[in-house]
Amino acid sequence: YKNEPIPEITAIALSESDYWFGGNGKIAYVNRYKPEEITFFDRLNGVPEAIISALFVDSYGDLWIGTDNSGIYRKKTDSNRIRPFFISSNSLENAINGIDGANKTIWVASNNGAFSIDMITGNREYYNTSTGLPHNRIHDILVGKDGRVWVATITSGLYCLSDDFQYRIKGNPKLDFFSLAEDKEGAIWAGTYGDGVFKFAGDTLEYFNTESGLKSDFAYFYARFLDFSSFISIFFLTFCVHMNMYLEPKTPACPTRQ
C-alpha cells in the first residue's frame, strides 16, 4: 500500500470474487482469492481527478464509477481503460451519490434527483420533485430482489420509483435517509443521517439507535454485502432490541414507470 495509497475509501463494490475500492482520483481492485495482489487505476487509466462516490459491477462484469462532480465513468470487463459514460451540463446531475442496476438498466442517485440509463441505447428517464419525489437530493438507490427501485432521501419513509408502492412511518417524521441495503429475506435496511437505522420488512418496522446499542446514529452502508443478513446479525442485532414500531398501510408514492 505504501507505493499506491488510497488514504480514504469513499466507495466499495463487492461481487463473488471481485472487490473494488474507490478514493480520491484512484480505484483499487482485489481478487478475494488473491488478496495479496492489488491492482490500482488512476488518471493514466482514465480515472478522473474527483472523489469516487459510487461503484457498481453489472451482470456483464463492467464497473460503473460515480464521481462527486464529474458524472459517470465505465470500465469494461475486458479493458483496463476507464472512459466517460455520462457527463451532464447540469452540475447537480454530475454529483453522483449511488449506482445500482438490474438487467440492462442502470439506476443513479444524484443531487438532481434520480435517473435510469439504458446500457444499450443510452436513453435516460428522470425522476425528481416534478414527478413526485419528495426531494431532489437522492443519497442512495437500491434495486431490490423483486425489481422495485428504492431511493434514500429526505422523507418520512421509503420511496419507490418503479411502481405505486411506499413504506410510510407513522407520524410522518422528517428523516434524512442516507443509505440502503437488502438482506437475504428481502428486508430493506435504511441508514439515516442522525436518526439510526430502520429495517422495513413486510408490514413491520424495526428501529435501532444508540439507545439500543448502535455506536452512532449516523449510519452509512458503503457496500451491498453478499451475506448482508449475517453482517446485520453480527453488527446490529447483537446489540439492539426491537422497538415494536409498525408501518401505516402502504399507499401510492410515485408514478408508475412506463
CSV table of C-alpha atoms in Angstrom, one decimal:
chain,number,residue,atom,x,y,z
A,1,TYR,CA,0.0,0.0,0.0
A,2,LYS,CA,2.9,2.4,0.6
A,3,ASN,CA,3.6,2.9,-3.1
A,4,GLU,CA,-0.1,3.3,-4.1
A,5,PRO,CA,-2.0,4.7,-1.2
A,6,ILE,CA,-5.8,5.3,-1.1
A,7,PRO,CA,-5.9,7.3,2.2
A,8,GLU,CA,-9.7,7.4,2.3
A,9,ILE,CA,-12.1,4.8,0.9
A,10,THR,CA,-15.2,6.5,-0.4
A,11,ALA,CA,-16.9,3.7,-2.3
A,12,ILE,CA,-16.9,-0.1,-2.4
A,13,ALA,CA,-18.4,-2.7,-4.8
A,14,LEU,CA,-18.3,-6.4,-4.0
A,15,SER,CA,-19.1,-9.3,-6.2
A,16,GLU,CA,-18.4,-13.0,-5.8
A,17,SER,CA,-14.7,-12.7,-6.4
A,18,ASP,CA,-14.0,-9.1,-7.2
A,19,TYR,CA,-13.6,-6.3,-4.7
A,20,TRP,CA,-13.4,-2.7,-5.8
A,21,PHE,CA,-12.5,0.3,-3.7
A,22,GLY,CA,-12.7,3.9,-4.7
A,23,GLY,CA,-10.9,7.0,-3.3
A,24,ASN,CA,-9.9,10.4,-4.5
A,25,GLY,CA,-8.9,10.0,-8.1
A,26,LYS,CA,-8.0,6.4,-7.7
A,27,ILE,CA,-9.5,2.9,-7.7
A,28,ALA,CA,-8.1,-0.4,-6.3
A,29,TYR,CA,-9.1,-3.9,-7.3
A,30,VAL,CA,-8.6,-7.0,-5.2
A,31,ASN,CA,-9.5,-10.6,-6.1
A,32,ARG,CA,-10.8,-12.3,-3.0
A,33,TYR,CA,-8.7,-15.4,-3.8
A,34,LYS,CA,-5.5,-13.4,-4.2
A,35,PRO,CA,-5.8,-10.7,-1.6
A,36,GLU,CA,-2.1,-10.0,-1.7
A,37,GLU,CA,-2.3,-8.8,-5.3
A,38,ILE,CA,-3.7,-5.3,-5.6
A,39,THR,CA,-4.3,-3.5,-9.0
A,40,PHE,CA,-4.5,0.3,-8.9
A,41,PHE,CA,-6.2,2.5,-11.5
A,42,ASP,CA,-5.6,6.3,-11.7
A,43,ARG,CA,-5.6,9.1,-14.2
A,44,LEU,CA,-3.3,7.2,-16.5
A,45,ASN,CA,-6.1,4.7,-16.9
A,46,GLY,CA,-8.7,7.4,-17.2
A,47,VAL,CA,-9.9,7.8,-13.6
A,48,PRO,CA,-11.0,11.5,-13.3
A,49,GLU,CA,-9.5,13.8,-10.7
A,50,ALA,CA,-12.6,13.5,-8.5
A,51,ILE,CA,-13.8,11.7,-5.5
A,52,ILE,CA,-15.2,8.3,-6.4
A,53,SER,CA,-18.6,8.4,-4.8
A,54,ALA,CA,-20.2,5.2,-6.1
A,55,LEU,CA,-19.2,1.9,-7.6
A,56,PHE,CA,-21.3,-0.8,-9.2
A,57,VAL,CA,-20.5,-4.1,-11.1
A,58,ASP,CA,-23.2,-5.1,-13.6
A,59,SER,CA,-24.1,-8.6,-14.7
A,60,TYR,CA,-21.6,-8.3,-17.6
A,61,GLY,CA,-18.7,-7.6,-15.2
A,62,ASP,CA,-18.4,-4.0,-16.2
A,63,LEU,CA,-17.5,-1.5,-13.5
A,64,TRP,CA,-19.7,1.7,-13.2
A,65,ILE,CA,-18.0,4.6,-11.5
A,66,GLY,CA,-19.8,7.6,-10.0
A,67,THR,CA,-18.0,10.7,-9.0
A,68,ASP,CA,-18.8,13.6,-6.7
A,69,ASN,CA,-18.6,16.2,-9.6
A,70,SER,CA,-17.7,14.6,-12.9
A,71,GLY,CA,-20.6,12.3,-13.7
A,72,ILE,CA,-20.3,8.6,-14.5
A,73,TYR,CA,-17.5,6.5,-16.0
A,74,ARG,CA,-17.3,2.9,-17.0
A,75,LYS,CA,-14.6,0.2,-17.2
A,76,LYS,CA,-15.5,-2.7,-19.4
A,77,THR,CA,-14.6,-6.1,-18.1
A,78,ASP,CA,-12.1,-6.8,-20.9
A,79,SER,CA,-10.3,-3.4,-20.7
A,80,ASN,CA,-8.1,-1.5,-18.2
A,81,ARG,CA,-9.2,1.8,-19.7
A,82,ILE,CA,-11.8,3.9,-17.9
A,83,ARG,CA,-13.9,6.1,-20.1
A,84,PRO,CA,-16.6,8.8,-19.6
A,85,PHE,CA,-20.2,7.4,-19.9
A,86,PHE,CA,-22.3,10.3,-18.7
A,87,ILE,CA,-21.3,13.9,-18.1
A,88,SER,CA,-24.1,16.5,-17.8
A,89,SER,CA,-24.2,20.2,-18.4
A,90,ASN,CA,-26.1,20.3,-15.1
A,91,SER,CA,-23.5,20.2,-12.2
A,92,LEU,CA,-26.1,18.7,-9.8
A,93,GLU,CA,-26.5,15.7,-12.1
A,94,ASN,CA,-22.8,15.2,-12.2
A,95,ALA,CA,-22.8,14.8,-8.4
A,96,ILE,CA,-23.4,11.0,-8.2
A,97,ASN,CA,-24.3,9.6,-4.8
A,98,GLY,CA,-25.2,6.0,-5.7
A,99,ILE,CA,-25.5,3.5,-8.6
A,100,ASP,CA,-27.3,0.2,-8.8
A,101,GLY,CA,-28.7,-1.8,-11.6
A,102,ALA,CA,-30.6,-4.8,-13.0
A,103,ASN,CA,-30.8,-6.4,-16.4
A,104,LYS,CA,-29.8,-3.7,-18.9
A,105,THR,CA,-30.7,-0.7,-16.8
A,106,ILE,CA,-28.5,1.4,-14.5
A,107,TRP,CA,-30.2,3.4,-11.8
A,108,VAL,CA,-28.5,6.5,-10.5
A,109,ALA,CA,-28.9,8.7,-7.4
A,110,SER,CA,-27.7,12.3,-7.8
A,111,ASN,CA,-28.1,15.8,-6.3
A,112,ASN,CA,-30.7,16.5,-9.0
A,113,GLY,CA,-33.0,13.6,-8.5
A,114,ALA,CA,-32.7,10.0,-9.8
A,115,PHE,CA,-32.5,8.7,-13.3
A,116,SER,CA,-32.2,5.4,-15.2
A,117,ILE,CA,-29.9,4.7,-18.1
A,118,ASP,CA,-30.4,2.0,-20.7
A,119,MET,CA,-27.0,0.5,-21.0
A,120,ILE,CA,-27.5,-0.4,-24.7
A,121,THR,CA,-29.2,2.8,-26.1
A,122,GLY,CA,-28.0,5.3,-23.5
A,123,ASN,CA,-31.6,6.6,-23.1
A,124,ARG,CA,-32.3,8.2,-19.8
A,125,GLU,CA,-35.5,8.6,-17.7
A,126,TYR,CA,-35.6,11.2,-14.9
A,127,TYR,CA,-37.3,11.3,-11.6
A,128,ASN,CA,-37.4,14.5,-9.4
A,129,THR,CA,-39.8,16.7,-7.4
A,130,SER,CA,-41.8,17.5,-10.5
A,131,THR,CA,-42.6,13.7,-11.0
A,132,GLY,CA,-43.4,13.1,-7.3
A,133,LEU,CA,-40.2,12.7,-5.4
A,134,PRO,CA,-40.2,14.5,-2.0
A,135,HIS,CA,-36.7,15.9,-2.5
A,136,ASN,CA,-34.2,16.2,-5.4
A,137,ARG,CA,-31.1,15.2,-3.4
A,138,ILE,CA,-31.1,11.4,-3.6
A,139,HIS,CA,-28.4,9.9,-1.3
A,140,ASP,CA,-28.7,6.3,-2.4
A,141,ILE,CA,-30.6,4.0,-4.7
A,142,LEU,CA,-31.4,0.3,-4.5
A,143,VAL,CA,-32.8,-2.3,-6.9
A,144,GLY,CA,-34.5,-4.9,-4.8
A,145,LYS,CA,-34.7,-8.6,-5.5
A,146,ASP,CA,-38.3,-8.1,-6.5
A,147,GLY,CA,-37.3,-5.5,-9.1
A,148,ARG,CA,-38.6,-2.5,-7.1
A,149,VAL,CA,-36.3,0.6,-7.1
A,150,TRP,CA,-35.9,2.4,-3.8
A,151,VAL,CA,-34.4,5.8,-3.1
A,152,ALA,CA,-32.9,7.3,0.1
A,153,THR,CA,-33.7,10.9,0.6
A,154,ILE,CA,-35.4,13.3,3.0
A,155,THR,CA,-38.8,11.9,3.6
A,156,SER,CA,-41.0,10.0,6.1
A,157,GLY,CA,-40.3,6.6,4.8
A,158,LEU,CA,-39.0,4.8,1.7
A,159,TYR,CA,-40.0,5.9,-1.8
A,160,CYS,CA,-40.3,3.6,-4.7
A,161,LEU,CA,-39.6,4.7,-8.3
A,162,SER,CA,-40.7,1.6,-10.2
A,163,ASP,CA,-44.4,1.3,-9.1
A,164,ASP,CA,-47.0,2.7,-6.8
A,165,PHE,CA,-45.6,1.5,-3.5
A,166,GLN,CA,-44.4,3.2,-0.4
A,167,TYR,CA,-43.3,2.5,3.1
A,168,ARG,CA,-44.5,5.3,5.4
A,169,ILE,CA,-43.6,5.7,9.0
A,170,LYS,CA,-46.4,6.7,11.5
A,171,GLY,CA,-46.4,10.3,12.4
A,172,ASN,CA,-44.7,11.3,9.1
A,173,PRO,CA,-41.3,12.2,10.8
A,174,LYS,CA,-38.9,14.1,8.6
A,175,LEU,CA,-35.9,11.7,8.2
A,176,ASP,CA,-32.8,12.1,6.1
A,177,PHE,CA,-32.3,8.5,4.7
A,178,PHE,CA,-28.7,8.1,3.5
A,179,SER,CA,-28.0,4.5,2.6
A,180,LEU,CA,-29.9,1.4,1.6
A,181,ALA,CA,-29.3,-2.4,1.6
A,182,GLU,CA,-31.4,-5.5,1.2
A,183,ASP,CA,-30.8,-8.7,3.2
A,184,LYS,CA,-31.4,-12.3,2.1
A,185,GLU,CA,-35.0,-12.3,3.3
A,186,GLY,CA,-35.9,-9.2,1.2
A,187,ALA,CA,-36.0,-6.8,4.1
A,188,ILE,CA,-34.7,-3.2,3.3
A,189,TRP,CA,-32.3,-1.7,5.8
A,190,ALA,CA,-32.1,2.1,5.7
A,191,GLY,CA,-29.4,4.1,7.4
A,192,THR,CA,-30.1,7.8,8.3
A,193,TYR,CA,-28.1,10.9,9.0
A,194,GLY,CA,-28.5,11.2,12.7
A,195,ASP,CA,-31.6,9.0,13.3
A,196,GLY,CA,-30.3,5.5,13.4
A,197,VAL,CA,-31.2,2.5,11.3
A,198,PHE,CA,-34.6,1.3,10.1
A,199,LYS,CA,-35.5,-2.2,8.9
A,200,PHE,CA,-38.5,-2.4,6.6
A,201,ALA,CA,-39.9,-6.0,6.3
A,202,GLY,CA,-43.4,-6.6,5.1
A,203,ASP,CA,-45.7,-4.7,7.4
A,204,THR,CA,-43.2,-4.4,10.3
A,205,LEU,CA,-40.7,-1.7,11.0
A,206,GLU,CA,-37.8,-2.2,13.4
A,207,TYR,CA,-35.7,0.7,14.6
A,208,PHE,CA,-32.1,0.8,16.0
A,209,ASN,CA,-30.2,3.7,17.5
A,210,THR,CA,-27.6,4.5,20.1
A,211,GLU,CA,-30.1,3.8,22.9
A,212,SER,CA,-30.4,0.3,21.7
A,213,GLY,CA,-26.7,-0.3,21.2
A,214,LEU,CA,-25.5,1.4,18.0
A,215,LYS,CA,-22.2,3.2,18.2
A,216,SER,CA,-23.6,6.2,16.3
A,217,ASP,CA,-27.0,7.3,14.9
A,218,PHE,CA,-25.2,8.3,11.7
A,219,ALA,CA,-25.4,5.1,9.5
A,220,TYR,CA,-23.8,4.5,6.1
A,221,PHE,CA,-23.6,1.3,4.2
A,222,TYR,CA,-20.6,1.5,1.8
A,223,ALA,CA,-21.2,-1.8,0.2
A,224,ARG,CA,-24.1,-4.2,-0.6
A,225,PHE,CA,-22.8,-7.3,1.3
A,226,LEU,CA,-23.1,-10.7,-0.3
A,227,ASP,CA,-24.2,-12.1,3.0
A,228,PHE,CA,-25.8,-9.0,4.4
A,229,SER,CA,-28.1,-10.8,6.8
A,230,SER,CA,-25.1,-12.3,8.5
A,231,PHE,CA,-23.4,-8.9,8.6
A,232,ILE,CA,-26.6,-7.4,10.2
A,233,SER,CA,-26.9,-10.1,12.8
A,234,ILE,CA,-23.3,-9.6,13.9
A,235,PHE,CA,-23.1,-5.8,13.7
A,236,PHE,CA,-26.6,-4.8,14.7
A,237,LEU,CA,-28.8,-7.4,16.3
A,238,THR,CA,-26.2,-8.5,18.9
A,239,PHE,CA,-26.5,-5.0,20.4
A,240,CYS,CA,-30.0,-3.9,19.6
A,241,VAL,CA,-33.6,-4.6,20.7
A,242,HIS,CA,-36.7,-4.4,18.5
A,243,MET,CA,-38.7,-1.2,19.1
A,244,ASN,CA,-42.0,-2.8,18.0
A,245,MET,CA,-42.9,0.0,15.6
A,246,TYR,CA,-45.4,-0.7,12.8
A,247,LEU,CA,-46.0,0.7,9.4
A,248,GLU,CA,-49.0,2.6,8.2
A,249,PRO,CA,-50.9,1.0,5.3
A,250,LYS,CA,-48.9,1.1,2.0
A,251,THR,CA,-50.0,4.0,-0.2
A,252,PRO,CA,-49.0,5.1,-3.7
A,253,ALA,CA,-45.8,7.2,-3.6
A,254,CYS,CA,-44.7,8.0,-7.1
A,255,PRO,CA,-45.8,7.5,-10.6
A,256,THR,CA,-45.5,4.1,-12.3
A,257,ARG,CA,-42.5,3.8,-14.6
A,258,GLN,CA,-43.7,3.2,-18.1
